[in-house]
XYZ file of C-alpha atoms in Angstrom:
576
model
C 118.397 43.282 116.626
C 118.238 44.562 120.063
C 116.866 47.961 121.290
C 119.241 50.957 121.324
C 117.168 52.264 123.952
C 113.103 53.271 124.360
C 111.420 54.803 121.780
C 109.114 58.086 120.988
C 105.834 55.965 122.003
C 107.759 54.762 125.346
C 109.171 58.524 126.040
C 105.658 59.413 125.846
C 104.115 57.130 128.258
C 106.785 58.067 130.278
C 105.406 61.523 130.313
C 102.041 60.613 130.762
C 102.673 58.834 133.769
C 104.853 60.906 135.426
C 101.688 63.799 134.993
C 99.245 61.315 136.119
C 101.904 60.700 139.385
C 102.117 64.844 140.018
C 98.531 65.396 139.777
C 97.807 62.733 142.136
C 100.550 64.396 144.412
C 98.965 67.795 143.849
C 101.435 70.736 144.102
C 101.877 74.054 142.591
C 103.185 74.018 138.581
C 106.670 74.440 139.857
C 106.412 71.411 142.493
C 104.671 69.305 139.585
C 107.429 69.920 136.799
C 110.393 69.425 139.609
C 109.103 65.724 139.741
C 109.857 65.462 136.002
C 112.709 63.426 134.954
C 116.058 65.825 133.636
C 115.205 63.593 130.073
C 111.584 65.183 130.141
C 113.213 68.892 131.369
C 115.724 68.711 128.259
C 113.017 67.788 125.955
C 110.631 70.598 126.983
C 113.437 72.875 126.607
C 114.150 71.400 123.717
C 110.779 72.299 122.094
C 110.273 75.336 123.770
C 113.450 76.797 121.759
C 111.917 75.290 118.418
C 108.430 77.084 118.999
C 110.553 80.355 119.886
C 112.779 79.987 116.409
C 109.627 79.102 114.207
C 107.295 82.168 116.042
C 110.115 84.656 115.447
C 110.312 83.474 111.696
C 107.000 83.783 111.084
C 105.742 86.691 113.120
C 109.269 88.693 112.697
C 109.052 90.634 115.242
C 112.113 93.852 115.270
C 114.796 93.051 117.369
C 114.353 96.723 118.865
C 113.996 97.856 122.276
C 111.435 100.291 120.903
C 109.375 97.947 119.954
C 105.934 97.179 121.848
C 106.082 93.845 120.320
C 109.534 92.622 120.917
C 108.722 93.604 124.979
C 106.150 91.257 124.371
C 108.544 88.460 123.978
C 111.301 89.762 126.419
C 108.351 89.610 129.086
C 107.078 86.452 127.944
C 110.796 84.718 127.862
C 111.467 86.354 131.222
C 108.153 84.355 132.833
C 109.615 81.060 131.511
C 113.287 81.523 132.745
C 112.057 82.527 136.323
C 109.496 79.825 135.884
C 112.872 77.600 134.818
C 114.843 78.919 137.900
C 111.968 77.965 140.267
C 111.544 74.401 138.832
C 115.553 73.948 139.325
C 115.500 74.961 142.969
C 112.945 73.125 143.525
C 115.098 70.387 142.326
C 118.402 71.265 144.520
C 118.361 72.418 147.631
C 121.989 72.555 147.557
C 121.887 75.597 145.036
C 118.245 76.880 145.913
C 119.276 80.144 147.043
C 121.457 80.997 144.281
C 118.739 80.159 141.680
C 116.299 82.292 143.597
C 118.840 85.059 143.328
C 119.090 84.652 139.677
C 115.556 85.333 139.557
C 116.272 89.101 139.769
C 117.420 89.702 136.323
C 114.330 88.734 134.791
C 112.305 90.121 137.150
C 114.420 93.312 136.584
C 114.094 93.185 132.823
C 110.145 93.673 133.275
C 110.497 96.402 135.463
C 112.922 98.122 133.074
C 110.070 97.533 130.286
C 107.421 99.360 133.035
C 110.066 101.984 133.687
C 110.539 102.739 129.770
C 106.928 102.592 129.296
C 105.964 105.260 131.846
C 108.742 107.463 130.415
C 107.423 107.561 127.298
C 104.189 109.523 128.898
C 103.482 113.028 128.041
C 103.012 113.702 131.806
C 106.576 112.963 132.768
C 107.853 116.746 133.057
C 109.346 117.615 130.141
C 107.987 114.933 127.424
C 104.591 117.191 126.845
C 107.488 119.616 125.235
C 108.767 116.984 123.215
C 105.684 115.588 122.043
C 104.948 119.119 120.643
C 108.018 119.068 118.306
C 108.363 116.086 117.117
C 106.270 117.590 113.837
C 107.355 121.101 113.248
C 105.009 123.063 111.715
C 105.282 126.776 109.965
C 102.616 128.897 109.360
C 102.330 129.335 105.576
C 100.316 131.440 102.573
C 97.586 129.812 101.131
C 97.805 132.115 97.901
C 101.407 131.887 97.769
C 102.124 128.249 98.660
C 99.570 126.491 96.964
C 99.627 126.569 92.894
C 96.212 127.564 91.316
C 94.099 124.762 90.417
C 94.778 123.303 86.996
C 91.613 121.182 86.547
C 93.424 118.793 84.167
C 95.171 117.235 87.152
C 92.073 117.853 89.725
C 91.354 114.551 91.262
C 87.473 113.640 90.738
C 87.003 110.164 92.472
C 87.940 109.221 95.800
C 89.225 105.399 97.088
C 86.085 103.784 97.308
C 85.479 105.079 93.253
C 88.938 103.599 92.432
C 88.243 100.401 93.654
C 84.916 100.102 92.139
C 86.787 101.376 88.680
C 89.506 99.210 89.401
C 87.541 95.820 89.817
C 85.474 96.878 86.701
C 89.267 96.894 84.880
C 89.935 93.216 85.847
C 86.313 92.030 84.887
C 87.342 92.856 81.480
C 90.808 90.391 81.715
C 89.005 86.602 82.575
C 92.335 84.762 82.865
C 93.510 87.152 85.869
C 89.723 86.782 87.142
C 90.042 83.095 88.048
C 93.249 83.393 89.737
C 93.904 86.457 91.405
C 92.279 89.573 93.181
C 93.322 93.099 93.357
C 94.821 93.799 96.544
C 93.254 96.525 98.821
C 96.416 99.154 98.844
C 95.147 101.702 96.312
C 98.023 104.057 97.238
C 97.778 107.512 95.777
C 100.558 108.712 94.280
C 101.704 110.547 91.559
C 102.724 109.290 88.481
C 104.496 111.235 85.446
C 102.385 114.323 86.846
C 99.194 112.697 87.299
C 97.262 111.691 90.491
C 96.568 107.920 90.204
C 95.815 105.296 92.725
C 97.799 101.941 92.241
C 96.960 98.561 93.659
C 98.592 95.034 92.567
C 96.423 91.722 92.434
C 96.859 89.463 94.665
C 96.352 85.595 94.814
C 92.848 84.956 95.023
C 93.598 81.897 97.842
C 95.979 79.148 99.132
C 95.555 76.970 95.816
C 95.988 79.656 93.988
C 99.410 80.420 95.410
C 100.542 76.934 94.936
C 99.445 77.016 91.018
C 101.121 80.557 90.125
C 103.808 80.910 92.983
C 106.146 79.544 90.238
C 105.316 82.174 87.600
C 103.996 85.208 90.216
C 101.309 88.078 89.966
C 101.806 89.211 86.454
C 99.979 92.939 86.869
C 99.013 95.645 89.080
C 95.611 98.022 88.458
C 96.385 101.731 87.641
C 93.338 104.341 88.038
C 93.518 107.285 86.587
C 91.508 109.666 89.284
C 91.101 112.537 86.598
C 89.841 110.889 83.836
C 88.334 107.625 85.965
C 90.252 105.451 83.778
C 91.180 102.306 84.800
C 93.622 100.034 83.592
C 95.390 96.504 84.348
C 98.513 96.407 83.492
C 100.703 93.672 82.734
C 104.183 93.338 83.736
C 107.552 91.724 81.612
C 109.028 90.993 85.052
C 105.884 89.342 87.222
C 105.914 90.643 91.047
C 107.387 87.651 93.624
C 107.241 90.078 96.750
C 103.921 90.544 98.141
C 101.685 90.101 101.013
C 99.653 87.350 99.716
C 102.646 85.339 99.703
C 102.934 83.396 103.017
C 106.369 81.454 103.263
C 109.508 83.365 102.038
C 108.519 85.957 99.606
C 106.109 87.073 102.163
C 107.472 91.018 101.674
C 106.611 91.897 105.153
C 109.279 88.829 106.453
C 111.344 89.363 103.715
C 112.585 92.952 104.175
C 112.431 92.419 108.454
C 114.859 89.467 108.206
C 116.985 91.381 105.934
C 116.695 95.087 108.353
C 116.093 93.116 111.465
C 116.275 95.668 113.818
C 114.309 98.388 111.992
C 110.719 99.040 113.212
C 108.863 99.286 109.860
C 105.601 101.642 109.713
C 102.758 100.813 107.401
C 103.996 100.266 103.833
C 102.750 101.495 100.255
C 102.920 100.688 97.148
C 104.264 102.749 94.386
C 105.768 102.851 90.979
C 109.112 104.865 89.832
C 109.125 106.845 87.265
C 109.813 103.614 84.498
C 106.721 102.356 86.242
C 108.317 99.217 87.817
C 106.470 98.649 90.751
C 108.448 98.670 94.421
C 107.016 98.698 98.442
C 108.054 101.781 99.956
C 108.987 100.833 104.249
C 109.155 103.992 106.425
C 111.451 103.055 109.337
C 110.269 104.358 112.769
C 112.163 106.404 115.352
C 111.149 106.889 119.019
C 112.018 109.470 120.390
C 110.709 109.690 124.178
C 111.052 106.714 126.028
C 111.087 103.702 124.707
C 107.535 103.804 123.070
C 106.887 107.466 122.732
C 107.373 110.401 119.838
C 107.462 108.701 116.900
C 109.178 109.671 113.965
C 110.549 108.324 110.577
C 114.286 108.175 110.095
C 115.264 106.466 107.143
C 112.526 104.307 104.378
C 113.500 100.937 103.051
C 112.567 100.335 99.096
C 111.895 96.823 98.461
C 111.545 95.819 94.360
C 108.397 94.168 94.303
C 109.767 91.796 91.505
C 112.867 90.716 92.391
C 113.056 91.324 96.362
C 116.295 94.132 95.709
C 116.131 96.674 99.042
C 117.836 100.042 98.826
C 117.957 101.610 102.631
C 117.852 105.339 102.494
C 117.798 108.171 105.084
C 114.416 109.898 105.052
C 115.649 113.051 103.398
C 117.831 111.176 100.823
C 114.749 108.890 99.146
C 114.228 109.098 95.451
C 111.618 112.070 94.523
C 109.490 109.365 93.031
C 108.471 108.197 96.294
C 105.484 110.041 97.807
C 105.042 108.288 101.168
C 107.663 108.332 102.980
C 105.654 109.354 106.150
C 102.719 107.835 106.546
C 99.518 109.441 106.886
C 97.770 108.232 109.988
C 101.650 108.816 111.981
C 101.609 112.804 110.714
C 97.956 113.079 112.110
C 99.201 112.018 115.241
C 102.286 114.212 115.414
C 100.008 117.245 114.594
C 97.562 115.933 117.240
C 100.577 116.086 120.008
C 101.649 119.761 118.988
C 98.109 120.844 118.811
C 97.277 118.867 122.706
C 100.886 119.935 124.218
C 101.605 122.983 122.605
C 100.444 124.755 126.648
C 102.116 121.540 128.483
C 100.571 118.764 129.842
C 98.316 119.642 132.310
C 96.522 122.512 130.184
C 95.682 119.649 127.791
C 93.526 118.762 129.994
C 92.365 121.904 132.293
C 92.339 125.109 130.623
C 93.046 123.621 127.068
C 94.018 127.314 125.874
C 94.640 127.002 122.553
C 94.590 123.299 122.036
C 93.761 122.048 118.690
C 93.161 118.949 117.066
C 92.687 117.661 113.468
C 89.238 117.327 111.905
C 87.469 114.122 111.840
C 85.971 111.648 109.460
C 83.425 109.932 108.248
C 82.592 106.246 110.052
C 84.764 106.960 112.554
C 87.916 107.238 110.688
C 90.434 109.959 110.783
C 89.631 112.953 108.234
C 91.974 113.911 105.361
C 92.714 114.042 102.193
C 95.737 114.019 99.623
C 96.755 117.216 97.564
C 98.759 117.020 94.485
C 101.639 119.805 93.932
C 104.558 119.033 91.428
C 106.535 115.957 92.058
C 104.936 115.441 95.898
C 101.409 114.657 97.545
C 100.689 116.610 100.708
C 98.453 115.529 103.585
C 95.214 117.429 103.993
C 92.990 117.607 106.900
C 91.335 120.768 108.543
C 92.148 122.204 112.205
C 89.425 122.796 114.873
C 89.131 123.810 118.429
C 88.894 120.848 120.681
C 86.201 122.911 122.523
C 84.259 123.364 119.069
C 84.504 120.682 116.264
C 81.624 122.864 114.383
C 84.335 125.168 112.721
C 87.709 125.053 111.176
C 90.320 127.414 112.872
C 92.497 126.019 109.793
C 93.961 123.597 108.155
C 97.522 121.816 107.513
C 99.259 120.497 104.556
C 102.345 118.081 105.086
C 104.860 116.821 102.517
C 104.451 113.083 102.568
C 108.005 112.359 101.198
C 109.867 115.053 103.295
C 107.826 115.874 106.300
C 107.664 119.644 105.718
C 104.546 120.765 107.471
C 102.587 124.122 106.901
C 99.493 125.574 108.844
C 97.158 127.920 106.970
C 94.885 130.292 109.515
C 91.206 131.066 108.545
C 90.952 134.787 109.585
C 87.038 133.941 110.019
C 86.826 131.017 110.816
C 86.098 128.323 107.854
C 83.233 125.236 107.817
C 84.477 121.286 108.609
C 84.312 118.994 105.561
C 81.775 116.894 107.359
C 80.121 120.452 107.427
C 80.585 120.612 103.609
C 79.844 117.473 102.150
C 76.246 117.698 104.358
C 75.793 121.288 102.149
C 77.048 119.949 99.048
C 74.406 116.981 99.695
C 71.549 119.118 100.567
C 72.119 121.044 97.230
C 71.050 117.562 95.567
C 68.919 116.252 98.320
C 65.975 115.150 95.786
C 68.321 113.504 93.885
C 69.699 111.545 96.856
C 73.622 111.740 96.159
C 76.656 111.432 98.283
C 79.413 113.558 98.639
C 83.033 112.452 98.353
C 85.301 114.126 101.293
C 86.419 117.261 100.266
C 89.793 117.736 98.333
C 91.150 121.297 99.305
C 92.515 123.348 95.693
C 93.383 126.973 95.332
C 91.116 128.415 92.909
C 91.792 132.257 92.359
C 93.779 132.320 95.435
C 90.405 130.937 97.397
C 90.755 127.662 99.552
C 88.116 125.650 97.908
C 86.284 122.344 99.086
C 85.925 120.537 95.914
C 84.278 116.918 96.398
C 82.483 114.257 93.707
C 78.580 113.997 94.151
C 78.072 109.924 93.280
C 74.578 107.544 93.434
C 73.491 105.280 94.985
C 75.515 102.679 92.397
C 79.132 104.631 93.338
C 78.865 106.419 90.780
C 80.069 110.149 89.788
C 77.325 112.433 88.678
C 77.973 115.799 89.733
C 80.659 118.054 91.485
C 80.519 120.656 93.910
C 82.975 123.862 95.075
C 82.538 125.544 98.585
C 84.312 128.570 99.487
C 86.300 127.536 103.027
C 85.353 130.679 104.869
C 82.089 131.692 102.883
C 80.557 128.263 102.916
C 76.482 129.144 103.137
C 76.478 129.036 99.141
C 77.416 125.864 97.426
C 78.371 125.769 93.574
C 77.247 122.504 91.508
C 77.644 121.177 88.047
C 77.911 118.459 85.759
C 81.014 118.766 84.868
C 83.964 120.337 86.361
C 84.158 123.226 84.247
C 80.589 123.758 84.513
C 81.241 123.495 88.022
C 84.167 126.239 88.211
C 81.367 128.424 86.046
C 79.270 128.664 88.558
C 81.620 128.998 91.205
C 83.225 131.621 90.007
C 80.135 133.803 89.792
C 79.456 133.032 93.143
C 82.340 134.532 94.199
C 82.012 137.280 92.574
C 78.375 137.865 94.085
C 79.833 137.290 97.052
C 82.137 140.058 96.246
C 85.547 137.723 97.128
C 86.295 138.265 93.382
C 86.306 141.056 90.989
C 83.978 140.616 87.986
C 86.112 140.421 85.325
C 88.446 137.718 87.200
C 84.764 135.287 87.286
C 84.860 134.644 83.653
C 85.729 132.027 82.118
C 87.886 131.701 79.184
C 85.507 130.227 76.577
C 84.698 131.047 73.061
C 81.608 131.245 70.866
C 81.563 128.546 67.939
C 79.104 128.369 64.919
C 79.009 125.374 62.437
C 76.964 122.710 60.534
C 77.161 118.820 62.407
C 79.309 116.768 60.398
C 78.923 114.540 63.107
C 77.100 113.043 66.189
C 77.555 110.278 68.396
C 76.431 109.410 71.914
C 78.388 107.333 74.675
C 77.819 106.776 78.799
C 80.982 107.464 80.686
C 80.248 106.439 83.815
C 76.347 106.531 84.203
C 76.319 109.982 82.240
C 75.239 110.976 78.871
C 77.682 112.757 76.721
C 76.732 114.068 73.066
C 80.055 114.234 70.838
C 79.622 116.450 67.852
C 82.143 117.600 65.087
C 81.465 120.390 62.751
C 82.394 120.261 59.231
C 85.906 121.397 58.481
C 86.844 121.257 62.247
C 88.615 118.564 63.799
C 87.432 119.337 67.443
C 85.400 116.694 69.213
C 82.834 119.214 71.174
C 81.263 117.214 74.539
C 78.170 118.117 74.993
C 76.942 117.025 78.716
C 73.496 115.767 80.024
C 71.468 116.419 81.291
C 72.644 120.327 81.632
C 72.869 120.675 78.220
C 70.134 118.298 77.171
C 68.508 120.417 74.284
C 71.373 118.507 71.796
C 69.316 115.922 71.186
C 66.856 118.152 69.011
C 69.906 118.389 66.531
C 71.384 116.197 63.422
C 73.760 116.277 61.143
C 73.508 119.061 58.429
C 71.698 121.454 61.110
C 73.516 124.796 61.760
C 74.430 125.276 65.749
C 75.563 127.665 67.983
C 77.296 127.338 71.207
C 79.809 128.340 73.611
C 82.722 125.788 74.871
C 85.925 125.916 77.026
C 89.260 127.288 75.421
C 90.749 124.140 73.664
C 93.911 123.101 75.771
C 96.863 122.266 73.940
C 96.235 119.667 71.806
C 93.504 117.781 73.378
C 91.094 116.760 70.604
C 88.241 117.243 73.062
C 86.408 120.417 74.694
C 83.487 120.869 76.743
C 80.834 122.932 75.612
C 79.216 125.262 78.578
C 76.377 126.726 76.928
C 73.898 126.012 73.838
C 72.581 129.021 71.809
């Protein structure tokens, strides 16, 4: 049968020949692709629009003009269609001039990118203003606004603690071991009133996608940050939406193609109140420029099982979601008020009043969450960007609504880098780390509390330091034992009157029914019951480590905590 014309091999050669023919030539890139035949042209084109279709599906890239990384592509199309225009006059003289004209409108796309970029600077007159309201804070009462700490719902354990808890949790399940990882979210939210961190598992690599893509990631790891419980648990509906999936369930592609104009912030992930798990997508704003003042206008919910997306405005989300704004985007709006408050130039000169938010440890940016009622609030202290060795304040922002408060430290208040060193040095022969601090109202006090952990991660001690009067530090075992001795401190300190620094305990006297020992988390815990009581009395070590002189039968004194509601447990606080 004859040919129907050359092939793929031939159309090839062709190419290569016509290269080695321009090279020998020599010419610029546009002289050396005008000697290509209009087949080889169409093909290129060809391909070029393939490449462009496949990189937009898989990097998905918002179709936004505030987008840095859309410009990216505008500018890089723009170089290939005045790199097109030059290779076709190059090819016809006839209509040279014409294509040469042409040339402006992608020249004078990229200079309407540079334009919109140097608007979006806080030096253009006026924008310094703007970047000092995009956040608008209130000044606020510490006493007033902030509930007194219920230690029930204190958070002991920071992220680093969860996800050593957390991996411990999926040890214990082998099946899940083999095949899939935890992921490294570890949002905090709250859940049904408690302070958790929640994290799904992930596929542990390529072959294990292609062996459970079918059937999904059946679980996601809950951890309890009060009681440092950890727990996997398994879903009736497995999750299909993740980021460990690469094609179409991919969640990142899959909620851009379906919003493709919305520039998504950095996600979380969260459960509602039934505990079905969902990603939570704030939607950014700009508003100076093109690039400048961001904001969040409206947050995206995308069911993590079944790939369902609710669009909400940002004051209209569910209470069950907690991040709506997220955490590293408030520190930089606070950072803009607190730079531009005095304009532009006094950001720089006389910085009068300029503030900035604290910083962290390793580098990282310094905060912490707070848990009040249905919300968690962004912590971080305040400090003079002419002193970082003292807090001027702090701030506490609503995560779901935005609402921001400042709270003013009449005297002046220590940093939590200043803290956790004091809370360390209390403990320095026993060589623990402090957690960063987690602010909490305790008898109308702002209070550093923070976890004191070993060298193994784990939690051995905790620590309370008064804000303003920080050169005393209050330690203990255990968190009541902890509060204890805070509270006398304050009252020494005369912040507190006497009779407000007790705490509510009681004095019990009984013969052991009972006694049984148990680690919880590298410390030693005596549990005794007395006979004809059904309370389950903790006795801590090694603070209270004179319980091991006693056995069943033996008559014992002691003073414990109030017994809250009906929890079958109390800490004891002192042994007769």
């Amino acid at each position: 049968m004859p040919a129907q014309g050359p092939d793929f091999m031939d159309f090839l050669e062709q190419l290569r020949r016509e290269g080695k023919a321009a090279s020998t030539q020599g010419g610029s890139l546009v002289e050396q692709m005008a000697r290509w035949s209009r087949r080889a042209l169409v093909i290129a084109g060809i391909v070029l629009v393939v490449v462009l279709a496949a990189s937009y599906w898989w990097f998905h890239p918002a179709l936004n003009l505030g987008s840095p990384r859309v410009w990216t592509w505008i500018c890089g199309i723009c170089l290939v269609v005045i790199l097109g225009l030059a290779v076709a006059a190059a090819r016809s003289t006839k209509h040279a001039a014409v294509l040469k004209k042409l040339m402006v409108l992608p020249i004078a796309v990229i200079a309407a990118f540079l334009v919109g970029l140097l608007l979006s600077q806080p030096f253009v007159p006026g924008n310094a203003e703007r970047y000092a309201t995009v956040l608008q804070t209130t000044d606020g009462d510490f006493a007033t606004d902030i509930e007194q700490v219920d230690y029930a719902d204190v958070p002991v354990i920071d992220r680093d603690s969860a996800i050593l808890l957390g991996n411990r949790a999926m040890g214990s399940i082998p099946e899940y071991v083999s095949q899939f990882e935890i992921a490294d979210t570890y949002s905090q939210i709250n859940y049904n009133g408690r302070p958790v961190r929640v994290s799904p598992l992930a596929y542990a690599d390529l072959f294990k996608w292609l062996s459970n893509r079918d059937s999904g990631i059946p679980a996601y790891v809950l951890v309890d940050m009060v009681t440092q419980e950890a727990e996997v648990v398994r879903l009736e509906q497995p999750i299909l939406y993740s980021d460990s999936e690469p094609l179409m369930r991919n969640v990142d592609r899959h909620v851009q193609l379906c919003y493709p104009t919305y520039m998504f912030d950095q996600k979380s992930f969260e459960l509602d109140d039934e505990g079905n798990p969902w990603w939570v997508y704030p939607v950014q704003r700009k508003t100076i420029g093109l690039f400048g003042g961001t904001t969040v206008a409206r947050v995206v919910l995308v069911n993590a099982c079944t790939g369902e997306t609710q669009d909400y405005a940002v004051e209209e989300c569910p209470t069950w979601v907690d991040r709506a704004y997220p955490a590293d985007l408030l520190i930089e709006q606070y950072n803009w008020s607190g730079a531009y408050q005095g304009g532009w130039l006094n950001s720089w000169l006389g910085q009068e009043g300029v503030v900035r938010t604290t910083s962290g440890t390793n580098g990282e940016l310094g905060y912490n969450y707070l848990a009040q009622g249905e919300d968690i609030y962004l912590y971080t202290g305040v400090s003079s960007v002419t002193a970082d060795n003292s807090n001027v304040g702090f701030i506490l922002v609503n995560q779901r609504t935005g609402d921001s408060r400042y709270y003013a430290l009449e005297q002046g208040g220590a940093t939590e880098d200043s803290a956790m060193a004091s809370a360390q040095g209390q403990v320095q022969h026993l060589g623990y780390q402090a957690t960063y601090p987690l602010l909490l109202n305790v008898a109308g006090q702002p209070t550093y509390f923070m976890a004191l952990k070993d060298a193994a991660g784990l939690v051995k001690m905790y620590a309370m330091i008064n804000v303003e009067q920080y050169q005393s530090v209050a330690t203990g075992s255990t968190v009541e034992e902890c509060q204890e001795a805070y509270l006398g401190m304050l009252a020494a300190d005369g912040l507190l009157a006497e009779e407000d620094a007790a705490v509510s305990t009681r004095e019990v006297t009984g013969t052991i029914a009972r006694v049984a020992q148990a680690v919880i988390e590298g410390n030693s815990h005596f549990y005794v019951t007395l006979e004809g009581d059904e309370t389950i009395y903790d006795f801590a070590l090694p603070g209270l480590v004179e319980i091991v002189t006693y056995a069943p039968g033996d008559t014992i004194s002691f003073s414990c905590a109030e017994k809250n509601g009906d929890a079958t447990t109390v800490t004891v606080t002192e042994l007769a």
